[in-house]
Coordinates of C-alpha atoms in Angstrom, one line a residue:
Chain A
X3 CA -60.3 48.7 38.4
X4 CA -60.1 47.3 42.1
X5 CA -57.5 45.8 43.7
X6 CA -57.6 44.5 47.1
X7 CA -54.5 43.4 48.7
X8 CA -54.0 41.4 51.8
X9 CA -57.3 42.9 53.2
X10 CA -58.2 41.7 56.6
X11 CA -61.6 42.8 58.8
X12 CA -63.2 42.6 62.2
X13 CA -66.2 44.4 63.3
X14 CA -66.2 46.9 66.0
X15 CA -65.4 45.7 69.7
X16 CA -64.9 42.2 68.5
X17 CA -61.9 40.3 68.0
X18 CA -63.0 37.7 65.3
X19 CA -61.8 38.4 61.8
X20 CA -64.5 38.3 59.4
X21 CA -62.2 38.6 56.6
X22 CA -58.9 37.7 56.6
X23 CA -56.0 38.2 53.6
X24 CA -58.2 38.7 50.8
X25 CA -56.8 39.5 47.6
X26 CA -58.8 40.7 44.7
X27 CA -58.5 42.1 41.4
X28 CA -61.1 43.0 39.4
X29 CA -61.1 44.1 35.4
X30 CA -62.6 47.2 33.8
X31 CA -65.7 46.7 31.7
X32 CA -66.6 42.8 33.5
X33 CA -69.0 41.1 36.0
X34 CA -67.1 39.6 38.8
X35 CA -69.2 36.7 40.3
X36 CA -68.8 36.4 43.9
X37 CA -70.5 33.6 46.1
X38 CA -70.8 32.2 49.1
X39 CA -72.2 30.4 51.7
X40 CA -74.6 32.8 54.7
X41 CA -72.2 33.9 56.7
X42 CA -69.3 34.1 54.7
X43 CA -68.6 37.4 55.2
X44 CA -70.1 38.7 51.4
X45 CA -72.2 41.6 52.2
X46 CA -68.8 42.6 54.7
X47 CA -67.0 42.7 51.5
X48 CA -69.5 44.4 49.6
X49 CA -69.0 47.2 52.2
X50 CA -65.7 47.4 52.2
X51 CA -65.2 47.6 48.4
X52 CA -67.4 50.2 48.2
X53 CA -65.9 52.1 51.3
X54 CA -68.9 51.8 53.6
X55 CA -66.7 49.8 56.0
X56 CA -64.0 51.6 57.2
X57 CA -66.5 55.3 57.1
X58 CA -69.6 54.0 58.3
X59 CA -69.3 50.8 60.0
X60 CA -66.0 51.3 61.6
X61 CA -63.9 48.2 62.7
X62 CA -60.7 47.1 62.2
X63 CA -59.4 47.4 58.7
X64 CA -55.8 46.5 57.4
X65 CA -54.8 45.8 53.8
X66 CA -55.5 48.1 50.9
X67 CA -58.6 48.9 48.9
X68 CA -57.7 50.3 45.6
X69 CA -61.1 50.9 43.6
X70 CA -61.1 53.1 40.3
X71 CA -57.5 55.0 41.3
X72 CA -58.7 55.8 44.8
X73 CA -57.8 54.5 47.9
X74 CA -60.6 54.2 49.7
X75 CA -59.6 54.7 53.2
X76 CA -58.0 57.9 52.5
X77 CA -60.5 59.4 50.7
X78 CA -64.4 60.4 52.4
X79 CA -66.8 58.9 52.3
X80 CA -68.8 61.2 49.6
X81 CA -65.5 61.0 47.4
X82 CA -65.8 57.2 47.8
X83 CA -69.2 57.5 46.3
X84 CA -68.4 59.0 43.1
X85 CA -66.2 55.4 42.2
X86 CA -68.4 53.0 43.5
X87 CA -71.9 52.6 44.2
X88 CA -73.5 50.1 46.3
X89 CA -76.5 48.2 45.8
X90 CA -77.0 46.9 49.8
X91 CA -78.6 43.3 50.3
X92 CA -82.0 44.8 51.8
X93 CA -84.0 47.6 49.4
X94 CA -86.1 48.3 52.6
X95 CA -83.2 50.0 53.8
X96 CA -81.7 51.8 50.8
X97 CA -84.5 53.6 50.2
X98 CA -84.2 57.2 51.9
X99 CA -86.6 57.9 53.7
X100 CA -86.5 61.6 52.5
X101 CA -88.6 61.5 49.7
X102 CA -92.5 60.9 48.8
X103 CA -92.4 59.8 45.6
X104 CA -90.1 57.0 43.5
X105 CA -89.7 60.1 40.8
X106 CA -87.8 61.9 43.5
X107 CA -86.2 59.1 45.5
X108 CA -84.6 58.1 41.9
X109 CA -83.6 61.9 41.5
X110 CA -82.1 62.4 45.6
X111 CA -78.3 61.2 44.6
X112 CA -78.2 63.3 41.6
X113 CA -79.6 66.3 44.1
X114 CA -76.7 65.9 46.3
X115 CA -74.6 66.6 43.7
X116 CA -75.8 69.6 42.3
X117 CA -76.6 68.0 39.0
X118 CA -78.7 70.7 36.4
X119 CA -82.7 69.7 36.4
X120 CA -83.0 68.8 33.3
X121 CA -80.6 66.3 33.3
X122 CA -81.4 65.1 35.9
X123 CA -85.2 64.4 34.9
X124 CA -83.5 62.4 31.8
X125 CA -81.7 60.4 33.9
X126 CA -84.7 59.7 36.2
X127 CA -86.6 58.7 33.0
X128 CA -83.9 56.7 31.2
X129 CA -83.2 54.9 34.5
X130 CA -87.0 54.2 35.1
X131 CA -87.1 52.6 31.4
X132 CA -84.3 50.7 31.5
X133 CA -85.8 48.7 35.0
X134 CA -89.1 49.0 33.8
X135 CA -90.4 50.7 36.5
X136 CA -92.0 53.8 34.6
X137 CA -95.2 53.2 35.9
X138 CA -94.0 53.4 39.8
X139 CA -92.4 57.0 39.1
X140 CA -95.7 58.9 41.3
X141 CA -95.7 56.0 43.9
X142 CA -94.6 56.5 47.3
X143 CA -91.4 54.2 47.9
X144 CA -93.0 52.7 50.7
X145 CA -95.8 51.8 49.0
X146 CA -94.4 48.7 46.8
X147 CA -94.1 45.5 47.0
X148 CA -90.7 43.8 47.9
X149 CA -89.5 43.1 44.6
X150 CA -90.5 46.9 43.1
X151 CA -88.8 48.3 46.1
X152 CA -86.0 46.2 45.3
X153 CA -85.9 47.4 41.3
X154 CA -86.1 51.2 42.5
X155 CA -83.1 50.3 45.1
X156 CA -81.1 49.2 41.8
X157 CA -82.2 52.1 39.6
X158 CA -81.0 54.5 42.1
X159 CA -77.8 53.3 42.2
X160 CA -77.5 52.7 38.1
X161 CA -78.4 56.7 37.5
X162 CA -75.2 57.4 39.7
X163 CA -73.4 56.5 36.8
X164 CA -70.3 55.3 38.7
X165 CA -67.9 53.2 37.2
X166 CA -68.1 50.8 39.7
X167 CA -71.3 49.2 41.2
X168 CA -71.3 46.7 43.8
X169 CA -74.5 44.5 44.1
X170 CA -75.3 42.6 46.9
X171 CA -78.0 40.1 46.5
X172 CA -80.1 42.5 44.1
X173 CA -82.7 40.2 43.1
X174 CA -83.3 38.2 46.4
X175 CA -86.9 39.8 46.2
X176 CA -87.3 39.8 42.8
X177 CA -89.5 37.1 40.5
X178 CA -87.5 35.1 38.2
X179 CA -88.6 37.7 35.4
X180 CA -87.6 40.4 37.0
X181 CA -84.3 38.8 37.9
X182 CA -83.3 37.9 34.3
X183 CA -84.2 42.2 33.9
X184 CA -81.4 42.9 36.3
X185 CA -79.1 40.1 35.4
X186 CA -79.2 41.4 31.5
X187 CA -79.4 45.0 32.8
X188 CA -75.9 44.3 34.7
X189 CA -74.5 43.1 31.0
X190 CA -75.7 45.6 29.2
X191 CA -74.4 48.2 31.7
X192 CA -70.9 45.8 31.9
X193 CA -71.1 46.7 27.8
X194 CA -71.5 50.2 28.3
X195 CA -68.0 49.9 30.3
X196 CA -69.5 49.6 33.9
X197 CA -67.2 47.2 36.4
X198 CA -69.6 45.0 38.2
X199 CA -69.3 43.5 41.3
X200 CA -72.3 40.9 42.2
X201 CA -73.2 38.9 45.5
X202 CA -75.5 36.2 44.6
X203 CA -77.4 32.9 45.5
X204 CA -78.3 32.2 42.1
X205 CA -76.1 30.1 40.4
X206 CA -77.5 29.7 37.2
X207 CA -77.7 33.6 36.2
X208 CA -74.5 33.9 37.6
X209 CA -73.3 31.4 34.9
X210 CA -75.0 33.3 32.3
X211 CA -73.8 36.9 33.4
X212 CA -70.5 36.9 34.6
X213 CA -67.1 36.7 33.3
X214 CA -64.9 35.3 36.6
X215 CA -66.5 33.7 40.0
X216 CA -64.8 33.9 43.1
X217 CA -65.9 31.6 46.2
X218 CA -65.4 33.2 49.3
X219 CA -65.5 30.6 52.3
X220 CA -63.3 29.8 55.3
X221 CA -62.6 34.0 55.8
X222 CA -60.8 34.1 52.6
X223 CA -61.2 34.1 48.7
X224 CA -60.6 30.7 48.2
X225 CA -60.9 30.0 44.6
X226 CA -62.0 31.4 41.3
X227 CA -62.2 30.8 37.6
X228 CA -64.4 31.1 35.1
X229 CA -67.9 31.1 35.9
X230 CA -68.8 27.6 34.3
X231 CA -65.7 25.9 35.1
X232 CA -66.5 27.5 39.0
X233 CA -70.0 27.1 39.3
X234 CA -69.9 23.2 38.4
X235 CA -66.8 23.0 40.9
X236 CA -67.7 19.5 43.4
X237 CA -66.3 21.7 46.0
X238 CA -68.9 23.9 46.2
X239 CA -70.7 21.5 48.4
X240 CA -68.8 21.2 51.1
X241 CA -68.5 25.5 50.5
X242 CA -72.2 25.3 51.6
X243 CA -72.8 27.1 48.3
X244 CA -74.4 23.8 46.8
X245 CA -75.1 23.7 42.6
X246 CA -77.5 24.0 40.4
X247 CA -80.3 21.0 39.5
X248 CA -78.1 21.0 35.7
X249 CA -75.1 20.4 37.6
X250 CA -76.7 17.7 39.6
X251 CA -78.6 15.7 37.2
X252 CA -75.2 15.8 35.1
X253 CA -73.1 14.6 37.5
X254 CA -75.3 11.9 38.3
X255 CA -75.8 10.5 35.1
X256 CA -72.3 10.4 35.3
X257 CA -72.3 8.2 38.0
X258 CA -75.0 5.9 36.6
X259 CA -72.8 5.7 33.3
X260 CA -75.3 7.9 31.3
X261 CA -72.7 10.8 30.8
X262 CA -69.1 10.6 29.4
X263 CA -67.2 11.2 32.6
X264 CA -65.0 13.2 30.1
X265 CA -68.1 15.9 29.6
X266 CA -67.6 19.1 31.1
X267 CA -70.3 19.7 33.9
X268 CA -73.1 21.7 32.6
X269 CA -74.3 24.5 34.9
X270 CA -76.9 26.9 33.1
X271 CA -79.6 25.4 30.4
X272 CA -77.8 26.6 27.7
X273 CA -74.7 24.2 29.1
X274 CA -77.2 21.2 29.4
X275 CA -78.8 21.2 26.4
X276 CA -76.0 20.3 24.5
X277 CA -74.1 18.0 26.6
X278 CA -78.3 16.0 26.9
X279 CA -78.7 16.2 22.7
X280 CA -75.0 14.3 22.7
X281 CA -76.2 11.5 25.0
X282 CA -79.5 11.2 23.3
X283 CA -77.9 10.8 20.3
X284 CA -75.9 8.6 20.9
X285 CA -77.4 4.5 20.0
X286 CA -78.2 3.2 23.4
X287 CA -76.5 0.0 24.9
Chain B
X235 CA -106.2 22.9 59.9
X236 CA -108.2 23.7 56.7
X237 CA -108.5 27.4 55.1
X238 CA -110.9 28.7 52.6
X239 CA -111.5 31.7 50.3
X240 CA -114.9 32.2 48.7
X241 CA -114.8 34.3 46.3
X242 CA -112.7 36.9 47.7
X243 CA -111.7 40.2 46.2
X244 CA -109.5 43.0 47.9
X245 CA -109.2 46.4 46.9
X246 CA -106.6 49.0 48.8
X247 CA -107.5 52.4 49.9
X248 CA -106.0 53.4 46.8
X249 CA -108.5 52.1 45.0
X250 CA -106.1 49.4 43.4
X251 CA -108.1 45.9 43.1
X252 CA -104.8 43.3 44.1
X253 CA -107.1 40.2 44.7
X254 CA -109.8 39.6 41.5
X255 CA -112.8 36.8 43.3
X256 CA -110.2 34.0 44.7
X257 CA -112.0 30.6 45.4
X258 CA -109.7 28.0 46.9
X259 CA -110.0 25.4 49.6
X260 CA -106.8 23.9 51.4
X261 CA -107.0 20.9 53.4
X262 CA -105.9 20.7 56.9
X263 CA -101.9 19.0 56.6
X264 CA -101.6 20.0 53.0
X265 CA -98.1 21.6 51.9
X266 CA -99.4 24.1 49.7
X267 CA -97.2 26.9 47.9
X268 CA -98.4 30.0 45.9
X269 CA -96.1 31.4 42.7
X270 CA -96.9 34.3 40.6
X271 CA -94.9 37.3 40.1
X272 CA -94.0 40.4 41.8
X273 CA -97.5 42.4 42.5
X274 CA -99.8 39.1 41.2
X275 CA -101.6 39.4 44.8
X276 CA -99.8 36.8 46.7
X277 CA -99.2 38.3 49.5
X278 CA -101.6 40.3 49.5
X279 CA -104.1 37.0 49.5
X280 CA -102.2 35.1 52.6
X281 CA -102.9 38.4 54.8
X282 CA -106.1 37.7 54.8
X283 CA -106.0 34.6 57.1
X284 CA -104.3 36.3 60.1
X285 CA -106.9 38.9 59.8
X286 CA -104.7 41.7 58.2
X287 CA -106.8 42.1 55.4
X288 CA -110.3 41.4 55.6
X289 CA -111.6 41.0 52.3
X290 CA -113.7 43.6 50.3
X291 CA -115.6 41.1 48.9
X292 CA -115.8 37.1 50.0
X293 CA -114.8 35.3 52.7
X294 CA -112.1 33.6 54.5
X295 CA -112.5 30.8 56.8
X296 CA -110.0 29.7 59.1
X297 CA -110.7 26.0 60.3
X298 CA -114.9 27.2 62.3
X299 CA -114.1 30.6 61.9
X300 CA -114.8 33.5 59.6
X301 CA -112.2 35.9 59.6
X302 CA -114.4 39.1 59.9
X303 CA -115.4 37.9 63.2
X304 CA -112.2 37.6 64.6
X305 CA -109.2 39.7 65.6
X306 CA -105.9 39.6 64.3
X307 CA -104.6 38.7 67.9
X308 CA -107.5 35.8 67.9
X309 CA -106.3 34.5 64.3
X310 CA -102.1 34.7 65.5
X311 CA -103.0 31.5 67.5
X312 CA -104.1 30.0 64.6
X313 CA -102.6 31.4 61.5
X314 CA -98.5 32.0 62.4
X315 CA -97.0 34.2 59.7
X316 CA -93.8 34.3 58.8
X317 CA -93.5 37.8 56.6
X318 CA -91.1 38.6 53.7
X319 CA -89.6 41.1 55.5
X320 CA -88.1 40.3 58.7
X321 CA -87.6 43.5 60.1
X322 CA -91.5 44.2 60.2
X323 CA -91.2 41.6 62.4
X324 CA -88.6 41.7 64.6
X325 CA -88.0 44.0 67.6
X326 CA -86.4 41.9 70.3
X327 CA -82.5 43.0 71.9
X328 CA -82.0 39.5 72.0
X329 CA -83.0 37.0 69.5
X330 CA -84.4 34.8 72.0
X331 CA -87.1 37.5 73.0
X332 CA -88.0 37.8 70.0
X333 CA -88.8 33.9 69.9
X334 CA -90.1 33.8 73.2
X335 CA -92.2 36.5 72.1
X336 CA -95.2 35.1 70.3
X337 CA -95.4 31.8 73.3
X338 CA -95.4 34.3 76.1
X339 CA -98.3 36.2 74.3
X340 CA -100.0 33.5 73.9
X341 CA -100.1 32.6 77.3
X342 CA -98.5 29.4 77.2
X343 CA -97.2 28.1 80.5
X344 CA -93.5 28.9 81.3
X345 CA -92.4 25.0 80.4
X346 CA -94.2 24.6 77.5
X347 CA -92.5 28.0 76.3
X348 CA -89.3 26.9 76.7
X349 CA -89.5 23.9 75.4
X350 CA -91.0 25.2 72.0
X351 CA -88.3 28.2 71.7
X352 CA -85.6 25.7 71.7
X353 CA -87.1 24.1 69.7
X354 CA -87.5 26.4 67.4
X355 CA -84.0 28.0 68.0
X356 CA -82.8 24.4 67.0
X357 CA -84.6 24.1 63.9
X358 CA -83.8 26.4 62.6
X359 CA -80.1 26.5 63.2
X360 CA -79.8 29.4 65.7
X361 CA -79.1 27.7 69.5
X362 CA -75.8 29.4 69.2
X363 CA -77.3 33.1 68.6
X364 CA -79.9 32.9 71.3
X365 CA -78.2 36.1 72.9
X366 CA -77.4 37.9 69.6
X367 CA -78.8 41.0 68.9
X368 CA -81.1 40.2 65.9
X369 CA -79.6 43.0 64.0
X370 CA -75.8 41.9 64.4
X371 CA -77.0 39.2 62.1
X372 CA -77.1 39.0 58.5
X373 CA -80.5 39.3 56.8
X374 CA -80.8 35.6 55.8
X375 CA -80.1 34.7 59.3
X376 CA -83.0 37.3 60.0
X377 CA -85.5 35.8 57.8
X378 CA -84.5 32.7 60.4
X379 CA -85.0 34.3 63.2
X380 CA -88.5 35.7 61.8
X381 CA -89.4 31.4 61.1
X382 CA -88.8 30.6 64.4
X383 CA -90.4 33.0 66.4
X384 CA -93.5 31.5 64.5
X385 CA -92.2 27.8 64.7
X386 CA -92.3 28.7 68.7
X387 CA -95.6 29.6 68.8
X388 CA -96.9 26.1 67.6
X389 CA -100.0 27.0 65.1
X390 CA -102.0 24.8 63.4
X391 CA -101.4 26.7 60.2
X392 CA -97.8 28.1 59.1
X393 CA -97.6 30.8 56.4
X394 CA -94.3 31.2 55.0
X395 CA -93.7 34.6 52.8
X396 CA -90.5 34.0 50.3
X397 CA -88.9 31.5 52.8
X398 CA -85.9 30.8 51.2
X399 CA -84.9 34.5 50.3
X400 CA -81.2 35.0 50.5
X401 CA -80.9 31.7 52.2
X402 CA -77.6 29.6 50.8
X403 CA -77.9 25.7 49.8
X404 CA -77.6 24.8 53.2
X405 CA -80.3 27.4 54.5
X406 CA -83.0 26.2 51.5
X407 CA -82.2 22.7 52.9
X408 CA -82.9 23.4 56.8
X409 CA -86.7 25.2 55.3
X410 CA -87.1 22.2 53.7
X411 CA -86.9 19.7 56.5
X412 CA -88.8 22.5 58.3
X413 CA -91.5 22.0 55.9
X414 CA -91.5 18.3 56.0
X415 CA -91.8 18.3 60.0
X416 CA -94.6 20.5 60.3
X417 CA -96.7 18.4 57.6
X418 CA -95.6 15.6 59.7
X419 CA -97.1 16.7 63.0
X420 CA -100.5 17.6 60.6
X421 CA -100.2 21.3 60.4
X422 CA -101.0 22.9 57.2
X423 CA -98.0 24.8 55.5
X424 CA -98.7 27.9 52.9
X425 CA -95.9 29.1 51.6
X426 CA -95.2 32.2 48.7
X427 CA -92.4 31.3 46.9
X428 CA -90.8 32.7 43.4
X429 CA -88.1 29.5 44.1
X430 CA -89.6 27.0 41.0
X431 CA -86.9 24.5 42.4
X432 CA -87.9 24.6 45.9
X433 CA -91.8 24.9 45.3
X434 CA -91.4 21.2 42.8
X435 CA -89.2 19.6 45.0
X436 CA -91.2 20.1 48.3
X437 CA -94.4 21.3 47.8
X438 CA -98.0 18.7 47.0
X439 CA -100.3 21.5 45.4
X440 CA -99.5 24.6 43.3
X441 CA -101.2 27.7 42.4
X442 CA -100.2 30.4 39.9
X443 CA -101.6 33.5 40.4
X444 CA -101.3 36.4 38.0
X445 CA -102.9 40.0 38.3
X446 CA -105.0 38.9 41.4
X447 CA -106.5 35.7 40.3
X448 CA -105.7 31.9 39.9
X449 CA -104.8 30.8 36.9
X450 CA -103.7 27.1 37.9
X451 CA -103.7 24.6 40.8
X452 CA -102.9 21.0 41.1
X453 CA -99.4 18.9 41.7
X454 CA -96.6 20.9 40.9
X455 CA -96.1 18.2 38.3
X456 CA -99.8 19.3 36.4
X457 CA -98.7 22.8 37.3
X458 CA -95.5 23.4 35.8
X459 CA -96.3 21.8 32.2
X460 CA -99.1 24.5 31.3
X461 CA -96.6 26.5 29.5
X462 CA -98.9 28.9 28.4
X463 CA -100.5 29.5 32.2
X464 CA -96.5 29.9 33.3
X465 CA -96.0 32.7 30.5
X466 CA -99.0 34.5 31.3
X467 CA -97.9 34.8 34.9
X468 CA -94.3 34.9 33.7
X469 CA -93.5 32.3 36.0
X470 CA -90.4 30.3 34.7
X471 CA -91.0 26.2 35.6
X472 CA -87.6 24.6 37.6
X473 CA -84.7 23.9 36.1
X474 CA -85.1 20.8 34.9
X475 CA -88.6 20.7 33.2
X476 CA -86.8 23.3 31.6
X477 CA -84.6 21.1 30.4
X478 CA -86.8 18.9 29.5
X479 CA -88.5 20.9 27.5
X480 CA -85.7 22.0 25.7
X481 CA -85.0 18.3 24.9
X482 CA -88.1 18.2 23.7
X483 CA -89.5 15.5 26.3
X484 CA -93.3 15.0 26.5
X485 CA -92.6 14.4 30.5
X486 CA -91.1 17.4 32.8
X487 CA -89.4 16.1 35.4
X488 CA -88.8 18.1 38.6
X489 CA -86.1 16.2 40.6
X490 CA -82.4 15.2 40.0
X491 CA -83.7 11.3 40.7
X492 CA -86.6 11.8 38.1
X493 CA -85.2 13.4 35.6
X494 CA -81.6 10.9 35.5
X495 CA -84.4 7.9 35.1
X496 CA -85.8 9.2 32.9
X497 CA -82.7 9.6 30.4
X498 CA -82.0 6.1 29.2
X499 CA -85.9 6.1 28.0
X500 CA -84.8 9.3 26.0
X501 CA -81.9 7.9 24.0
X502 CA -82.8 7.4 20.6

């Protein structure tokens, strides 16, 4: 569903290569994972999936970027759009600017594209329910908080219906409730058939969520598995992507003795519990 | 520097009440963090000790003042605020103006400017992007860039909106220290966090808030075991209370070194 091969970046008038060889392949109908430390060059690959980078931002560009059958840098921009959608890091700035009320910022995209009224008032309304964000609908956009901002930046990417969507850091605003909303919203939309891309910090949901993690570090995509074997990797330190406190406490009860060496580093709750009951039950020393 | 509220309440223009009758004192030095979730009144709360809000209801002391009586430029020298946002904050070309920014308004002699911007810059982890246009950077090293232009300005109090946003390991690490120094030098830190993790690990007192009002306060450890408080505000506690309550441990630990120690006791 996208295929990136040998892709290399540098921003305009500068030499440095933000990326540099990256290779991706991503499946139909799964969440990709991807993380990495600040600086890493994630949201630059969020762009460039999603064809914002070469047609917006420019730069210098080599490789190809296959996503949904198109190549993106021969296609425009708007035709770029219809495969992917991109959910960008800040919702201060993916909200229009155009529009008075979240009702009509949710319905702008759809708009654009000529879609019939009607339908497009469903969609507004299944979007709203399925982010929970009904009760916004006659706000003004500017008028929320962070995190509700943040949910109506989502939504108005979801009602797109493309069958890609890129997220980059979707939840940084969002409280931990609202971030399990996204994170199961992303599954169910990955059921549904959706290919999802996701930039995150948070480990544990990432666990939870997504099929494959890839770590990008060092320019490149430097490794990648499945998301527990991934996401309890020691490397991850020196990555500057860290763990989470699951993966620590495990490991150091492993280093006090406490753990079977042999147990496979737990990274969400759900991996903990187990691997905790086994020790407890086991007759101490 | 200690803050109070008595009793305050807040309504918007709108007519929407954000802040219900909030009574809490903070001690001058104390690390202090607020959790609730999105639209609980948090921020809306903290604005009020800069002088962006003044309450409908109540009032706010900062250290002999009330806040009514005061302007927001007065309160800035008091009351740095670092805001969720950090493009309603920034404005600078260079991301060294924008540090130097808040020192040169408040009329602190060139040296003592300097010194305090690198400082700052140092701190947090930016000496290198001094001449960096503040929007060439990405939005975590924003938020950054937002923390020290406040660091720089050297108030007694330090309010931190959703520090550690975006921030990777390394990033929640350098707010940490951050935190530590400026409880060290006796300044009071406030800080609105939904990072449970963050909040136990680094943080003396709690408060939950929900729908504008306070529904707990103590040690994070009294905090974050009043499972029912925690689901009303749907706050979730860190990780490994968590855990431990899915063990089903009487204790919650909240740090790697706590919780490990506590294991052996746990074996049955």
């Amino acid at each position: 569903m996208i295929d990136l091969a040998d892709v290399s970046y540098a921003y305009p008038d500068t030499d440095h290569y933000v990326l540099s060889h990256v290779n991706l392949k991503v499946e139909p109908g799964t969440v990709t994972g991807i993380v990495g430390a600040s600086g890493s060059g994630k949201t630059t690959l969020a762009k460039i999936i999603s064809g914002f980078i070469p047609h917006v931002d420019g730069g210098e560009l080599s490789g190809s970027v296959v996503v949904d059958g198109a190549t993106i840098a021969d296609v425009t921009l708007s035709e770029a759009v219809s495969h992917v959608g991109l959910v960008i890091q800040s919702p201060f700035n993916q909200i229009s600017g155009a529009k008075f009320t979240v009702r009509e910022e949710l319905a702008f995209g759809l708009e654009n594209l000529g879609v019939a009224r009607e339908e497009m008032a469903e969609r507004v309304t299944a979007v709203a329910e399925l982010l929970g964000i009904t009760g916004l609908l006659e706000r003004s956009p500017y008028a929320l908080s962070g995190g509700q901002q943040q949910l109506v930046a989502i939504a108005s990417m979801i009602i797109m219906n493309t069958p890609v969507l890129v997220m980059d850091e979707p939840t940084s605003q969002l409280d931990p409730g609202g971030t399990r909303m996204v994170f199961d919203v992303m599954s169910s939309l990955r059921d549904a058939g959706i290919t999802l891309v996701v930039f995150e910090h948070k480990l544990e949901l990432l666990r939870e969520h997504a099929d494959i993690v890839h770590v990008l570090a060092e320019s490149q995509l430097i490794a990648s598995g499945p998301s527990r074997a991934m996401l309890a990797d020691p490397r991850l330190e020196k990555w500057g992507i860290g763990s989470t406190r699951f993966t620590a406490a495990a490991a150091a009860a492993r280093d006090r003795k406490l753990l079977s060496k042999d147990a496979e580093l737990p990274v969400s709750l759900t991996d903990a519990v187990p691997e905790f009951r086994a020790f407890a039950a086991k007759k101490g020393a | 520097m200690d803050v109070s509220f008595d009793g305050v309440r807040y309504t918007y223009p709108g007519g929407v009440e954000a802040v219900k009758g909030v009574t809490l004192a903070i001690p001058s030095g104390q690390r202090f963090a607020i959790v609730g979730q999105n639209g609980a009144g948090k921020t809306t709360l903290v604005r009020h000790l800069n002088g962006i809000f003044q309450p409908t209801e109540g009032t706010v002391h900062v250290g002999d003042w009330t806040t009514t009586g005061h302007t927001i430029a007065e309160l800035s020298a008091k009351v740095g605020y670092v805001f969720q946002n950090p493009d309603e904050q920034l404005f600078a070309r260079r991301v060294i103006d924008d540090v130097a920014f808040g020192p040169r308004n408040l009329g602190f002699d060139l040296d003592r400017a300097e010194a305090l911007v690198a400082a700052a810059l140092e701190q947090t982890g930016l000496s290198a992007e001094a001449e960096t246009h503040p929007h060439h950077l990405s939005l975590s090293e924003r938020k950054r860039v937002a923390l020290a232009a406040v660091l720089a300005m050297d108030t007694p109090i330090v309010v931190l909106d959703e520090p550690t946003t975006g921030q990777d390991e390394r990033g929640v690490r350098m707010i940490a220290t951050i935190v530590e120094k400026l409880q060290s030098e006796g300044r009071t830190v406030i800080a609105i966090t939904h990072d449970m993790d963050f909040c136990a690990e680094n943080f003396e007192r709690t408060v939950v808030m929900a729908q504008g009002e306070v529904l707990a306060d103590g040690a994070p450890s009294e905090v974050f075991i009043q499972d029912a408080v925690l689901e009303k505000a749907r706050v979730e506690a860190p990780q490994l209370a968590r855990l431990a309550d899915a063990l089903g441990w009487a204790s919650r630990p909240l740090t790697v070194d706590s919780f490990v120690d506590s294991l052996p006791a746990h074996r049955r």
